Each structure stands twice: as C-alpha cells, then as structure tokens.
Coordinates of C-alpha atoms and ligand atoms in Angstrom, one line a residue:
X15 CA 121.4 110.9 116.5
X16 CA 122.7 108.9 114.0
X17 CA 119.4 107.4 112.2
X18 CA 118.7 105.0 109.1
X19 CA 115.0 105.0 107.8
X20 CA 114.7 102.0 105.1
X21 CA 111.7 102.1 102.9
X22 CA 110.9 99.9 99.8
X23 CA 109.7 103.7 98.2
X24 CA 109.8 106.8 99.5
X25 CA 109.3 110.3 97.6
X26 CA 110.8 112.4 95.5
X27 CA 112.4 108.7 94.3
X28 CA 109.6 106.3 93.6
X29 CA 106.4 106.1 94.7
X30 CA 103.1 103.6 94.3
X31 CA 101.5 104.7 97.5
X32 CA 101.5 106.5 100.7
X33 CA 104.3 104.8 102.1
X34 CA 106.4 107.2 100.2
X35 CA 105.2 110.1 101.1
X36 CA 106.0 108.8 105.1
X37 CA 109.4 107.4 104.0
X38 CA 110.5 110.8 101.9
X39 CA 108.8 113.2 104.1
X40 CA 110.7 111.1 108.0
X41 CA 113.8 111.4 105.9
X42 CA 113.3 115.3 105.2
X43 CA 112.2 116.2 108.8
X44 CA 114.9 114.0 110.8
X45 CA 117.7 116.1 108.8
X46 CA 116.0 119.4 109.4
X47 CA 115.9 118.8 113.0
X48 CA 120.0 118.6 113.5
X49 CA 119.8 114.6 113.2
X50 CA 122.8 112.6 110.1
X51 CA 119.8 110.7 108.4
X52 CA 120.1 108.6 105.8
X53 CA 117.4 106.9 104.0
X54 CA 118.7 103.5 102.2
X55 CA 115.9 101.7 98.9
X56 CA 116.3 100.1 95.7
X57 CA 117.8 101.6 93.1
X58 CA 114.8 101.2 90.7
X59 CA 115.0 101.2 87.4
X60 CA 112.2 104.0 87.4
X61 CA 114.5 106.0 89.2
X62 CA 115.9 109.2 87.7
X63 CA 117.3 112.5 88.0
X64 CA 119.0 112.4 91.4
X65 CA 121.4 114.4 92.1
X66 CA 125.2 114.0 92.8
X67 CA 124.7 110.3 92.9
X68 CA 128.1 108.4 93.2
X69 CA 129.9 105.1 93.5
X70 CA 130.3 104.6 97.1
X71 CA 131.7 100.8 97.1
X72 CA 130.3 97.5 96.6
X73 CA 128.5 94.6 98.3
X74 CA 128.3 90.8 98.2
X75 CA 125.2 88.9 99.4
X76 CA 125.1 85.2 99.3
X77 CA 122.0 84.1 98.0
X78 CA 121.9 80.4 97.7
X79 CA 125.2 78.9 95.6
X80 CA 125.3 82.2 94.6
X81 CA 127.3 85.1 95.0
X82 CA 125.3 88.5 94.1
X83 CA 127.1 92.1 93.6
X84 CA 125.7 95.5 94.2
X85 CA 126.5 99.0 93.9
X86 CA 126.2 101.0 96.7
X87 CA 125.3 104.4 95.2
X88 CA 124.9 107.7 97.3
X89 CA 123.1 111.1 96.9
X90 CA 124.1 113.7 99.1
X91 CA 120.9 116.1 100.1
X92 CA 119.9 119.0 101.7
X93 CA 118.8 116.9 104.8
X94 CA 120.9 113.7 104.9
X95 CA 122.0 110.9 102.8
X96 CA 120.2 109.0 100.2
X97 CA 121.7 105.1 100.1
X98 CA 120.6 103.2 97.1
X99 CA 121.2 99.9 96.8
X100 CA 121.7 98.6 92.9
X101 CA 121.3 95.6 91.2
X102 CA 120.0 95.3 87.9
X103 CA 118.7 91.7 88.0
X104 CA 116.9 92.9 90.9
X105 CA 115.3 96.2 90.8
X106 CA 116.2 96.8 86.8
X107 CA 112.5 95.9 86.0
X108 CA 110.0 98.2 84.8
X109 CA 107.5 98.1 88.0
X110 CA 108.3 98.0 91.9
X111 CA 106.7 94.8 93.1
X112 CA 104.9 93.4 90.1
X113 CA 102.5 93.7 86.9
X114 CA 98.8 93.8 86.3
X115 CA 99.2 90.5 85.9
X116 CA 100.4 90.6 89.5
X117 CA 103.3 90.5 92.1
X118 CA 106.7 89.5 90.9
X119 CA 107.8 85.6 92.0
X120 CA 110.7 86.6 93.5
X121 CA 109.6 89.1 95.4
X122 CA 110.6 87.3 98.7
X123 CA 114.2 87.0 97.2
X124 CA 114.3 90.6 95.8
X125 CA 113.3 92.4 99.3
X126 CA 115.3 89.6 100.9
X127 CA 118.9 90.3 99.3
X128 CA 117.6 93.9 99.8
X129 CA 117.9 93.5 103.5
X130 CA 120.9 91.8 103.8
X131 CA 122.3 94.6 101.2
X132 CA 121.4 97.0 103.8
X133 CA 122.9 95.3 106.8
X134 CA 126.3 94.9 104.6
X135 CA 126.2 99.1 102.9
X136 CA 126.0 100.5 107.0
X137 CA 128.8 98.1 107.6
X138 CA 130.7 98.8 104.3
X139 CA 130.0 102.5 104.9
X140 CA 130.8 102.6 109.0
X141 CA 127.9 104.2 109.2
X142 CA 127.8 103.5 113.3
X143 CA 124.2 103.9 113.4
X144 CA 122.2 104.6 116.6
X145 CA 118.5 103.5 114.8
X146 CA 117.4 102.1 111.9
X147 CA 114.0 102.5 111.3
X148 CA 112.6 100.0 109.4
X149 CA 109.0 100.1 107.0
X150 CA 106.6 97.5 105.8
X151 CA 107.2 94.3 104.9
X152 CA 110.3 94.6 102.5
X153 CA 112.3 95.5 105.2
X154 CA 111.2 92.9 107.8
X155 CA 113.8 90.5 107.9
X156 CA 116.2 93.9 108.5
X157 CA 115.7 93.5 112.6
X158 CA 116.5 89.9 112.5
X159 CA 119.6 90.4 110.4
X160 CA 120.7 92.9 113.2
X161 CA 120.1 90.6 116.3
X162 CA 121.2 87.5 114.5
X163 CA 124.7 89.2 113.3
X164 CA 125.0 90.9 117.3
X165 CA 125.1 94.5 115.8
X166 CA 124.4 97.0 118.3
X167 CA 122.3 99.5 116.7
X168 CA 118.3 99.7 117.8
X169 CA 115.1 98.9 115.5
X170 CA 112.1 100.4 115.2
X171 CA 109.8 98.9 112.9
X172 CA 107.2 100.8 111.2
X173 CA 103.4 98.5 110.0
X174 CA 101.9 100.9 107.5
X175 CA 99.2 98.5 106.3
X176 CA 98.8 94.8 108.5
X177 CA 97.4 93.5 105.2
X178 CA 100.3 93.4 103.0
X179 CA 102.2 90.8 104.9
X180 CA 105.2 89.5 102.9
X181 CA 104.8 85.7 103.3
X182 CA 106.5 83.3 101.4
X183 CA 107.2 79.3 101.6
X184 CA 109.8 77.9 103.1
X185 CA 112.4 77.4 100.6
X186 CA 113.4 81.1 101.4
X187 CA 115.4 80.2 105.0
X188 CA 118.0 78.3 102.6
X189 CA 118.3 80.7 99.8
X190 CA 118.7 83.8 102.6
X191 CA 120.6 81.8 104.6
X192 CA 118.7 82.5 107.5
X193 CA 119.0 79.8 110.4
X194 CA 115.9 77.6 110.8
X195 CA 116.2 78.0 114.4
X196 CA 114.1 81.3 114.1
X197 CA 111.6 79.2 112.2
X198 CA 109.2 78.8 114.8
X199 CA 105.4 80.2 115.9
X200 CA 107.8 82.6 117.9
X201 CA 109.8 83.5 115.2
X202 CA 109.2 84.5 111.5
X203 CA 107.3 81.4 110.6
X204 CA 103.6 82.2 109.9
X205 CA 101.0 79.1 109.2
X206 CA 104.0 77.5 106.8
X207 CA 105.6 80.1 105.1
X208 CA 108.4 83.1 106.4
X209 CA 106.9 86.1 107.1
X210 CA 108.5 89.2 106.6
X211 CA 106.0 91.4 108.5
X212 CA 106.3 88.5 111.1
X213 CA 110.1 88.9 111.7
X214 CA 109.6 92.6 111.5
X215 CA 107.3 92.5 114.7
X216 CA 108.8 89.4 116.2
X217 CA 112.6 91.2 116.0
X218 CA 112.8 95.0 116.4
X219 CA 113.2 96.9 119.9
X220 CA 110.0 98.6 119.0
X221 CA 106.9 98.3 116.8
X222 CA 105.2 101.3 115.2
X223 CA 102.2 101.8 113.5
X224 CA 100.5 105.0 112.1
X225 CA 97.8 105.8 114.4
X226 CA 96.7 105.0 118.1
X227 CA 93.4 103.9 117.0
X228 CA 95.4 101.6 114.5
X229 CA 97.7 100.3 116.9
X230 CA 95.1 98.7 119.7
X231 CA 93.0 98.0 116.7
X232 CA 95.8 95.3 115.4
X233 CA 96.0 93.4 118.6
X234 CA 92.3 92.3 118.2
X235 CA 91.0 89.3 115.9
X236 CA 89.0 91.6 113.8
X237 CA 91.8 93.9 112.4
X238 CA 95.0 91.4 113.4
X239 CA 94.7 89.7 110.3
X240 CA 96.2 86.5 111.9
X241 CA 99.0 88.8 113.6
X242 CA 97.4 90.0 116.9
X243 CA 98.7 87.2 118.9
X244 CA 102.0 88.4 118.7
X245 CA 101.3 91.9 118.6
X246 CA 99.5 91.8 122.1
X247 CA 102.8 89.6 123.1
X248 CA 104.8 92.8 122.2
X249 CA 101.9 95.1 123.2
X250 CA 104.7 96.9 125.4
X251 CA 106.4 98.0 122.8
X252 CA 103.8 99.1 120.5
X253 CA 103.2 102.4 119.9
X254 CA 100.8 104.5 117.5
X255 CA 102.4 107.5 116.0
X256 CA 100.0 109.8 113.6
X257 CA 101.3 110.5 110.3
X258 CA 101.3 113.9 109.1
X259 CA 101.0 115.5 105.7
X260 CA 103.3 117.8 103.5
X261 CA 102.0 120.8 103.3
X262 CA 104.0 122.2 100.9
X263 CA 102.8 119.5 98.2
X264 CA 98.6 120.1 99.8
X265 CA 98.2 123.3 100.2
X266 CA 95.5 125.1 98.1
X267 CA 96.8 128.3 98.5
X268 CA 99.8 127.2 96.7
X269 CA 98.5 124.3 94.7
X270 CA 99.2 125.2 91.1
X271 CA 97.7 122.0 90.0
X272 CA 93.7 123.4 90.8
X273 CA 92.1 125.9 89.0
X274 CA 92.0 128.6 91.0
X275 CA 93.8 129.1 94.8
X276 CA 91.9 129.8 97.8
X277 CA 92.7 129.7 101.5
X278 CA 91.0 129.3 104.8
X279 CA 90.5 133.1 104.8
X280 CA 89.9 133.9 101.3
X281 CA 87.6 131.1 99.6
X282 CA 86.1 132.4 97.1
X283 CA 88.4 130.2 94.6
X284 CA 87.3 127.2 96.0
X285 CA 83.5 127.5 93.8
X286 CA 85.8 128.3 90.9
X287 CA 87.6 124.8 91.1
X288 CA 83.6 123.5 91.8
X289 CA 82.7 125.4 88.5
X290 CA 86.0 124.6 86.4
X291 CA 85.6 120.9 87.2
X292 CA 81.9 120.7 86.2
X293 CA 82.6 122.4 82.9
X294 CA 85.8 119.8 82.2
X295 CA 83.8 116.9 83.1
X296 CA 80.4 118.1 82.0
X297 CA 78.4 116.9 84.7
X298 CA 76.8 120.0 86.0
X299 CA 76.7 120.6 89.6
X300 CA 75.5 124.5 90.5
X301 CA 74.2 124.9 94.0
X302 CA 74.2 120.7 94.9
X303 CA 76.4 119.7 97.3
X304 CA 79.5 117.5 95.4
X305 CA 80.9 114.6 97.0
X306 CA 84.2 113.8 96.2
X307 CA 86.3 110.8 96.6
X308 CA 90.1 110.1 95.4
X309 CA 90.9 106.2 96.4
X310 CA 92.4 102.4 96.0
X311 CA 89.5 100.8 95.2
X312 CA 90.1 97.8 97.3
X313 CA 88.0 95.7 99.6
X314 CA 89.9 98.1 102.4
X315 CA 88.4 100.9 101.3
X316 CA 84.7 100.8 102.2
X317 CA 83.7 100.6 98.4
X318 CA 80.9 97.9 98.2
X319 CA 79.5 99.3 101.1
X320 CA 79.4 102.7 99.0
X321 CA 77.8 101.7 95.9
X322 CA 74.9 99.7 97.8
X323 CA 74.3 103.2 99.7
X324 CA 74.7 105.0 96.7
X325 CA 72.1 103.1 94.8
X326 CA 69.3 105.3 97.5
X327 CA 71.5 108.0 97.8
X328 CA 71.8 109.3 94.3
X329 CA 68.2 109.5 94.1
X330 CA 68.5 112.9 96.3
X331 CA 69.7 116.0 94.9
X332 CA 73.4 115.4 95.3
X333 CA 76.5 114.9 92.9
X334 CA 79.3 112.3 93.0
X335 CA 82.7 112.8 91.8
X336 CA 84.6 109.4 91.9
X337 CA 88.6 109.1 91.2
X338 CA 90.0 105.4 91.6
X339 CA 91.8 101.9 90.3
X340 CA 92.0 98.7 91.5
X341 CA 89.7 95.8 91.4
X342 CA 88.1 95.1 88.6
X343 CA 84.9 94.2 90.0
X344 CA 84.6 97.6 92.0
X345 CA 85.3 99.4 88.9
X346 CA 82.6 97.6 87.3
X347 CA 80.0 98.7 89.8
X348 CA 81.0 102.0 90.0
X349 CA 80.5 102.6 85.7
X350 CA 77.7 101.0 86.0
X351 CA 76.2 103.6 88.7
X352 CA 77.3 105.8 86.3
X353 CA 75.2 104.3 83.9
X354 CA 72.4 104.2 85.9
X355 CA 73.0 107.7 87.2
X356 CA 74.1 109.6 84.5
X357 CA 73.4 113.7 86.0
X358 CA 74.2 112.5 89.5
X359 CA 77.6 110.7 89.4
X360 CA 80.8 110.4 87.6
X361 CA 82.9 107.5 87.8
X362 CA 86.4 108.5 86.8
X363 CA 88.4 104.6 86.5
X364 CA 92.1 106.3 86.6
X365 CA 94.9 107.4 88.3
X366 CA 95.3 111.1 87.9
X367 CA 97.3 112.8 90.1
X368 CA 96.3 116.5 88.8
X369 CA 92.6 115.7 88.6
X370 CA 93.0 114.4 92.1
X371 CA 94.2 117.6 93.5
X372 CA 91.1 119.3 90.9
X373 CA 88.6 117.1 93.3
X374 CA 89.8 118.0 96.6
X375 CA 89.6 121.6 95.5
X376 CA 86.1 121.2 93.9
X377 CA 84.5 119.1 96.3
X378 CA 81.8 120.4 99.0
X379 CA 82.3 117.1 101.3
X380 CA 85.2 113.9 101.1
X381 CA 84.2 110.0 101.4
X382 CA 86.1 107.6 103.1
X383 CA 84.1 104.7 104.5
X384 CA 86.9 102.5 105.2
X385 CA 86.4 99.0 106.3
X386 CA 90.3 99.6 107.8
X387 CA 92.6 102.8 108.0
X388 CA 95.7 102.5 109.6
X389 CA 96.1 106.3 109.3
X390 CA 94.8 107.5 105.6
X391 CA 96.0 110.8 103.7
X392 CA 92.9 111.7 101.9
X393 CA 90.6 112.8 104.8
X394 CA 93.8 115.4 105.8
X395 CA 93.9 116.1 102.7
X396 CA 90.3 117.1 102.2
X397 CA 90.4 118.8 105.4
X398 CA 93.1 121.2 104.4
X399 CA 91.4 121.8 101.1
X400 CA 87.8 122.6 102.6
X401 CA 86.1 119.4 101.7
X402 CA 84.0 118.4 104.3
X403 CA 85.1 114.3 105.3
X404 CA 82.7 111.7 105.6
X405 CA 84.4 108.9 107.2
X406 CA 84.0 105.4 109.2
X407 CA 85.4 106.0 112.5
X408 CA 88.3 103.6 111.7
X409 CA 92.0 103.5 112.7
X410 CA 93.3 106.6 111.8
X411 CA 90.1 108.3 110.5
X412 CA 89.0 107.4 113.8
X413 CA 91.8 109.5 115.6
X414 CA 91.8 112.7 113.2
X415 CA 88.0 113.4 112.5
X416 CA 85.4 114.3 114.9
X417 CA 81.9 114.0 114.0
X418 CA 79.8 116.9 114.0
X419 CA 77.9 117.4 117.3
X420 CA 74.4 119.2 116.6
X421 CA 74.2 120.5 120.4
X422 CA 78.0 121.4 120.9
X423 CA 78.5 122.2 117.6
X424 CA 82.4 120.7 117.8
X425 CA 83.8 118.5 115.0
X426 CA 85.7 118.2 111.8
X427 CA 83.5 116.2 110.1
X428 CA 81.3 113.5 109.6
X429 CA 81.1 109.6 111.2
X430 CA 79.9 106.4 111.7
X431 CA 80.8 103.5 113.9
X432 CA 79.4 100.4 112.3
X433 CA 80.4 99.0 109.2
X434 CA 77.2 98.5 106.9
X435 CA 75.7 100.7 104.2
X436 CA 72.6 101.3 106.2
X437 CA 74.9 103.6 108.3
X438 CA 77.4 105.2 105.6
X439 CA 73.6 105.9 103.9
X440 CA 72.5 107.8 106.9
X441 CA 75.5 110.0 107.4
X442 CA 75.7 110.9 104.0
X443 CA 72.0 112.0 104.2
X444 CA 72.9 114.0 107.2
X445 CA 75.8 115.9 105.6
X446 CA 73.3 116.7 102.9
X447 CA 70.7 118.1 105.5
X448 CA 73.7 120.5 106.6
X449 CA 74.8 121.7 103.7
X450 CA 71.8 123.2 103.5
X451 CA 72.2 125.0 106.9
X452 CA 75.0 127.3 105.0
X453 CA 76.3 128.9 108.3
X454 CA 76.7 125.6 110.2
X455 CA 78.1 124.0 106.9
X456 CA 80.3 127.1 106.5
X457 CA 81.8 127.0 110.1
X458 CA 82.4 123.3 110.0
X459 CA 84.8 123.6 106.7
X460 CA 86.1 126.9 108.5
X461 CA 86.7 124.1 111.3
X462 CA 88.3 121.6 108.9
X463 CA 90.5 124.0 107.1
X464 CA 92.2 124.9 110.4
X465 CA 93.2 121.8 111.5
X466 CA 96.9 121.0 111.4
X467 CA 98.0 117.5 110.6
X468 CA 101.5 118.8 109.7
X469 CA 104.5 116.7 110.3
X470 CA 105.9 118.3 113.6
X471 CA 104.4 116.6 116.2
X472 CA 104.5 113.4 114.8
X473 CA 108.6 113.7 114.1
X474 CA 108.8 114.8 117.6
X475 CA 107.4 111.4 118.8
X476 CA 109.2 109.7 117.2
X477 CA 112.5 111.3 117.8
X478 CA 111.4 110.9 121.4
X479 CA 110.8 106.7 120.8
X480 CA 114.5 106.8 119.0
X481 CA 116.4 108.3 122.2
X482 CA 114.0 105.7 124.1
X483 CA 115.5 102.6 121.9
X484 CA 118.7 104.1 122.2
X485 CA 118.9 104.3 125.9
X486 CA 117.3 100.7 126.4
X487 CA 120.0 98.7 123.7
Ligands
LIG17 P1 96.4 104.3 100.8 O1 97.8 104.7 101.1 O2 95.8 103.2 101.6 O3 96.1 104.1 99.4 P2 95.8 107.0 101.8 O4 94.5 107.8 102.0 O5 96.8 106.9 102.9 O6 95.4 105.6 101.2 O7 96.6 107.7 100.6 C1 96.2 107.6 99.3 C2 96.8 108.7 98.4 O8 96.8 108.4 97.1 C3 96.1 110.1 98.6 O9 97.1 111.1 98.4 C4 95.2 110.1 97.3 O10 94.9 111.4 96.9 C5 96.0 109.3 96.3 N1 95.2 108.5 95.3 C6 94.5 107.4 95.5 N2 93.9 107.0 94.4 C7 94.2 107.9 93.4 C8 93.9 108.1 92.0 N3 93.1 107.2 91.4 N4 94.5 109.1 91.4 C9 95.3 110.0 92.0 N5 95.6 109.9 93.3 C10 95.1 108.9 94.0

C-alpha cells in the first residue's frame, strides 16, 4: 500500500510529546513491513541533521489576498520518505506551537496552510496515495481538503488527546478558503468557532483513537469533552488501536542512559540504579519501597488527587521520587510537599530526559492516577523497566494493566476505579503492604517485565483498517 501518515511532530525530527514517538515509530514500522510510506510535517526551524534532504519542488497556497510559497523538501530513509513542508514565516520560529507565555496566534493559520500544503506536495509529487493517515488536530482540516477537492484517496484520522481540540473563530473559513457550507453543527463548526479536531472526526473514512477503553470512553459526556455527540454519530467507524512502545529506545538491558543494565532474568542492576539515584539526589532510600513518577503535570494527570493522598501517605515508611513541568500551581504543591517532607519525597520541577530513564530504572513501583489516558507511555514504560504501576483504571491504563488479584494472584499491577484521593490513598497503601510480601512483590514485577506492549500488533491493526478504507472508497 501506498500510505501517507501526517503528524505535526514525530521522532527522530521534533518532538514535545508522545505524539512523536507514535508518528516516527507508524512511519518506521509501515516501511519495514513492504508498505511506500511517507511521513509529511513542518519543516521546523528546530529541525536538524537529516539526511539527504533535497529540493523536491514548490507549492502555492492561497491564504487570504495572499499568495504563500513553500518548499517541498524530501529525506529519503531506510523505511520510506520523509516530506517536509517549509516555510519560514511559518515554522522558522524557535518553538512548535507556542511560548511559556503560551500558544502562538496564528496557530489556526500555521496548521491550516500546513494542510492545504500537504494536499498540494502528494499532488505536486503524484504520490497516488491509497491512505493518508492523519494525527491530532493540526492535521484536521486534511480530510475535508480531500472530500471537498474529490480526491480519491481514503482517511483515517488518528485523536491522540480529545482535549487539545484546535478551535478557532470564524474568521479562519475566509482566510483558508474553506466554503461556509461545511460551517454547520454537522460540519467543522463547534459552539462558534472552526474546529480542527471537529473536521478531523466529522470528514475522514475512519476515526482512530489509541486505546479501546479510550475510544467508548469519548463517546460519553464525561470524557467527550463536548465531542461525543458526533463521535457516537460516527460510532461505526471508530475504532481503538493500542499504541505500542519502542523498545529499542526502553529497554533496560540496553539503556545506556541508567546506571547500571538489568533484564527480566538478571536484575540485580536494577538496586544499583535504586542506590546510584539515592546517592545523586541525596535522599536516602535503602530497603523502602520508592515510588516513582515521570509526568505533564496537568489537571489530566491525576496530580491534585496525588498530593492530597500524599499528604497521609508520606507519613508511612515510603519514598517519592517525582519528575515533571507544567502548571505552575501543581508545581507549587508538589515543592511544597517537599518542604514538608523532606526524607520522604523529592520533587524534581524539570524535564530531564536522562533522569527520567534513571527513575524508571530506580523505582520499586510507577504512579499514574490519571483523571484521563487515552493510551499513556509511562506505565509501559515502567512495566518494561520493573517498576511496579500504580494506575487509575482509565483509558488506556485501563486496557494494559491488570490489578493485582490476592486470590488468583494474576495482574500487572495496581488499580483503582474511582477518581478521588481516598481511593489512589488506599492502593498506594496496598502496594506498600506487598512490597513487603517479597515473593509476591517479586513475581508481580517478574509479571510486569514480561509483558510486551511492542509495536507489532498494533501496526498489524492498523494495516488491517487501511486495506478496510481502501476497499470501501
Ligand atoms: P503524555 O503524552 O500525555 O504526556 P505519556 O505517558 O503518553 O503522556 O507520555 C509521556 C512521555 O513523556 C513518557 O515517555 C515520559 O517518560 C515523558 N516525560 C513526561 N514528563 C517528563 C519529564 N519531566 N522529563 C522527562 N520525560 C518526561
């Protein structure tokens, strides 16, 4: 098959989140399995080092009065095609979607000339196309551009995260050109504004998101975030598909970013990392059981329902190691249970990509109390790095960790259904109480270790939903 995955980021080219990793790891596995892929982005300004990059030819995209050029550039790899598009006025800035200070203005225009630039490279390039597969917001308006222009290639559009939505007023139909007749509830238009995340939905062949739980999730008020009502009207074509993760970039056996490797057979190295890291961060934590956690801190995330548990549960003998950004206020409560806390937690306000790979490694058990997950990394992550998960039983935590069944003894890990910090209080509490029971603590990390979230199954499935749009356009 001929296939086109668009992404706003995707690794080894630019990342801010996990998007990336999905973006640059679809574009890797597609190639390896006999498919021509080609994965089309910005060409950031952040962008560097790729290899045989080239002119391939040049667009025009009307914006408004306007008339706006870009370069085409291409980088041949070993599994397809990268497709940049380039225009400096665009994506010459020093960030991807905006400053501290927050999101750039013209984000609706950058993402928007970026989708038309798309549509106008496959036809520039006669690329002939049997699927684009379309990510996130940025590339929402993508689908529309296709059935508005009669192209025959088929969609699938890809919801990483319901909450970052892409809306924007009005004004946008005229300076895209896009014809108001799509302006309605059934269209892109969303309480006012045009909705990129909106047109995505509203105007692929098929709707993905990243895990079952996830994807039934979204079609109900309390996760739809005002888009359920047209997701349950598309509910036929909506389909979960599980991320997986790169195990060549988490692998402790290979990680040369911890302190010492270990494997599922051989962990001795593992209480190194748990030593090395207490001696670097001088917070001593011999024979306790360390909780680690590596995250956003954002509403999402589960983190005031955290630091309310933690206020009880860091009067037990148990060490926290926290690694995180993002809302100031979160931050704020987190130093000051460090304060507070001195012995029994560390709040580490950063983003540190080495010491995040150092906690995962150190770390007896992994929180993740999400309020939402459409799939997460970190919990698969900790899994493959013997870090026991501790998890709401959420989206995509929901689908890949198995709470720990005293009488069966099956599971991966640890969970709870209700959101409070009553709840997230008593698990933690009970993942204590096991640690002490070294066999069954043992057995369950054994457990964890062995589980394999690697990509193959989840690029099968969607290989299978590609020949599915294919046959039904
Ligand atoms: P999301 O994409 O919603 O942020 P995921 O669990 O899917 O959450 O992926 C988060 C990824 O980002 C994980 O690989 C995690 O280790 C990494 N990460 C999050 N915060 C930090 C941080 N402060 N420093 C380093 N890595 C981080």
């Amino acid at each position: 098959m001929k296939i086109g995955i668009v992404a706003s980021e995707a690794v080894p080219y630019a990342k801010t989140g996990g998007l990336a990793d999905v973006a640059g790891t679809l574009f890797k596995v597609f190639g390896k399995t006999g498919n021509e892929t080609y994965l089309f982005m910005p060409f950031y300004k952040t962008i560097k080092n790729v290899e045989n990059i080239s002119q391939a030819g040049e667009i025009l995209v009307k914006i408004g009065s306007q008339t706006v050029k870009g370069n085409i550039l291409t980088s041949k790899t070993d599994y397809g095609t990268a497709v940049f598009i380039e225009q400096g006025y665009y994506f010459g800035r020093d960030e991807l979607y905006g400053t501290k200070e927050g999101d750039y203005p013209d984000n609706g225009e950058r993402f928007g000339f970026f989708d038309l630039a798309v549509v106008e490279a496959i036809k520039k390039l006669n690329l002939d196309l049997d699927i684009i597969h379309a990510n996130d917001w940025q590339t929402g308006l993508i689908p529309l551009f296709i059935k508005d222009r009669g192209i025959k290639i088929g969609t699938l559009f890809t919801i990483h995260n319901l909450g970052y939505q892409g809306n924007f007023e009005q004004g946008l139909l005229d300076l895209l050109h896009i014809d108001r007749k799509y302006f309605t509830i059934d269209g892109l238009e969303f309480y006012g504004d045009v909705s990129f995340l909106k047109s995505g939905i509203v105007f692929s062949d098929y709707i993905s998101t990243v895990s079952p739980s996830y994807a039934k999730e979204i079609m109900t008020p309390e996760y739809g975030m005002g888009m359920d009502g047209i997701l349950r009207a598309r509910k036929n074509k909506l389909v979960g598909i599980l991320n997986g993760i790169d195990y060549e970039a988490w692998n402790p056996e290979k990680d040369d970013l911890i302190y010492a490797k270990y494997s599922v057979n051989n962990i001795s190295g593992k209480e190194e990392n748990k030593r090395k890291l207490s001696e670097e961060l001088n917070f001593e934590t011999a024979g306790k059981p360390l909780f680690g956690m590596v995250s956003r801190l954002a509403g999402q995330k589960g983190v005031d329902i955290l630091t309310e548990a933690l206020e009880e549960f860091l009067k037990e003998d148990v060490k926290v190691v926290i690694l995180g950004t993002g809302e100031k206020d979160l931050e704020e409560k987190l130093v000051s249970l460090q304060n507070k806390f001195p012995n029994k937690i560390k709040s580490l306000i950063k983003f540190d990509n080495a010491l995040a790979h150092k906690i995962y490694a150190a770390s007896d058990f992994f929180i993740m109390p999400s309020k939402y997950e459409p799939c997460g990394l970190g919990q698969l992550i900790a899994l493959k790095y013997g870090s026991v998960p501790v998890v709401r039983a959420t989206g995509g935590l929901k689908d890949t960790i198995d709470n720990y069944n005293d009488y069966t003894h099956c599971g991966n890990g640890f969970s709870f259904e209700e959101y409070s910090s009553e709840e997230l209080l008593k698990t933690l509490k009970r993942a204590k109480e096991i640690y002490g029971d070294r066999k069954t603590y043992d057995m369950l990390r054994q457990i964890g270790m062995m589980c394999d979230f690697s990509w193959s199954q989840s690029a099968l499935k969607y290989l299978e939903l590609f020949n599915k749009i294919k046959s039904e356009i």
